[in-house]
Short mmCIF file of C-alpha atoms in Angstrom, two decimals:
data_model
loop_
_atom_site.label_atom_id
_atom_site.label_comp_id
_atom_site.label_asym_id
_atom_site.label_seq_id
_atom_site.Cartn_x
_atom_site.Cartn_y
_atom_site.Cartn_z
CA MET A 1 0.00 0.00 0.00
CA SER A 2 1.44 3.38 -0.95
CA GLU A 3 1.47 6.46 1.24
CA PRO A 4 -0.86 9.31 0.27
CA THR A 5 1.01 11.98 -1.62
CA THR A 6 0.94 15.45 -0.12
CA THR A 7 1.78 18.30 -2.39
CA ARG A 8 3.95 20.90 -0.77
CA PRO A 9 3.87 24.41 -2.16
CA LYS A 10 6.92 25.37 -4.17
CA GLY A 11 8.51 28.71 -4.90
CA PRO A 12 7.13 31.82 -3.23
CA ALA A 13 4.03 30.00 -1.98
CA SER A 14 6.22 27.86 0.28
CA TYR A 15 6.57 30.95 2.51
CA PHE A 16 2.82 31.51 2.92
CA PRO A 17 2.18 29.46 6.08
CA ALA A 18 5.03 31.22 7.89
CA ILE A 19 3.86 34.64 6.65
CA GLU A 20 0.33 34.04 7.93
CA LYS A 21 1.58 32.80 11.28
CA LYS A 22 4.15 35.56 11.83
CA TYR A 23 2.12 38.57 10.68
CA GLY A 24 -1.40 37.45 11.60
CA HIS A 25 -3.03 38.10 8.24
CA PRO A 26 -4.01 35.71 5.46
CA VAL A 27 -1.95 35.84 2.29
CA ASP A 28 -4.92 37.34 0.43
CA HIS A 29 -4.62 40.41 2.67
CA TRP A 30 -1.04 40.99 1.49
CA LEU A 31 -1.87 40.28 -2.15
CA ARG A 32 -4.68 42.85 -2.07
CA LEU A 33 -2.34 45.44 -0.53
CA ILE A 34 0.28 44.82 -3.20
CA ARG A 35 -2.26 45.05 -6.02
CA ALA A 36 -3.71 48.28 -4.58
CA SER A 37 -0.31 49.93 -4.26
CA PRO A 38 0.62 52.59 -6.83
CA LEU A 39 4.15 51.15 -6.85
CA THR A 40 5.05 49.01 -9.84
CA ARG A 41 8.66 47.87 -9.52
CA HIS A 42 9.41 44.66 -7.66
CA SER A 43 12.11 46.27 -5.50
CA GLU A 44 9.85 49.22 -4.62
CA LEU A 45 7.06 46.90 -3.49
CA VAL A 46 9.45 44.80 -1.40
CA ALA A 47 10.89 47.91 0.26
CA TRP A 48 7.38 49.24 0.93
CA LEU A 49 6.24 46.00 2.59
CA LYS A 50 9.36 46.03 4.74
CA THR A 51 9.19 49.66 5.85
CA GLU A 52 5.43 50.25 6.03
CA HIS A 53 4.26 46.81 7.15
CA GLY A 54 7.26 45.34 8.97
CA LEU A 55 7.74 42.26 6.79
CA GLY A 56 11.11 40.60 6.51
CA HIS A 57 12.88 40.71 3.17
CA GLY A 58 12.27 37.07 2.23
CA HIS A 59 8.57 37.23 3.08
CA ALA A 60 8.06 40.53 1.24
CA ASN A 61 9.97 39.22 -1.77
CA ALA A 62 7.91 36.01 -1.88
CA LEU A 63 4.61 37.92 -1.75
CA VAL A 64 5.63 40.35 -4.49
CA ALA A 65 7.02 37.59 -6.71
CA HIS A 66 3.83 35.55 -6.32
CA THR A 67 1.56 38.55 -6.95
CA ARG A 68 3.45 39.51 -10.09
CA ALA A 69 3.46 35.91 -11.35
CA ILE A 70 -0.31 35.50 -11.05
CA GLY A 71 -1.08 38.98 -12.33
#
């Protein structure tokens, strides 16, 4: 009998559980903020999440990369 296969998120989404736990908001909250921002460059959005919302670099980068990938 084979073990059930669990699919682990890959890429930026692999950070999502830690982001939700650490910052107390669902990922959709962060994605909406990023989409509503007038900023357009990846680096600007990462810096904004870090300075205005207190996210760490890796978490901010993962959220921006994911948001930009899904449009």
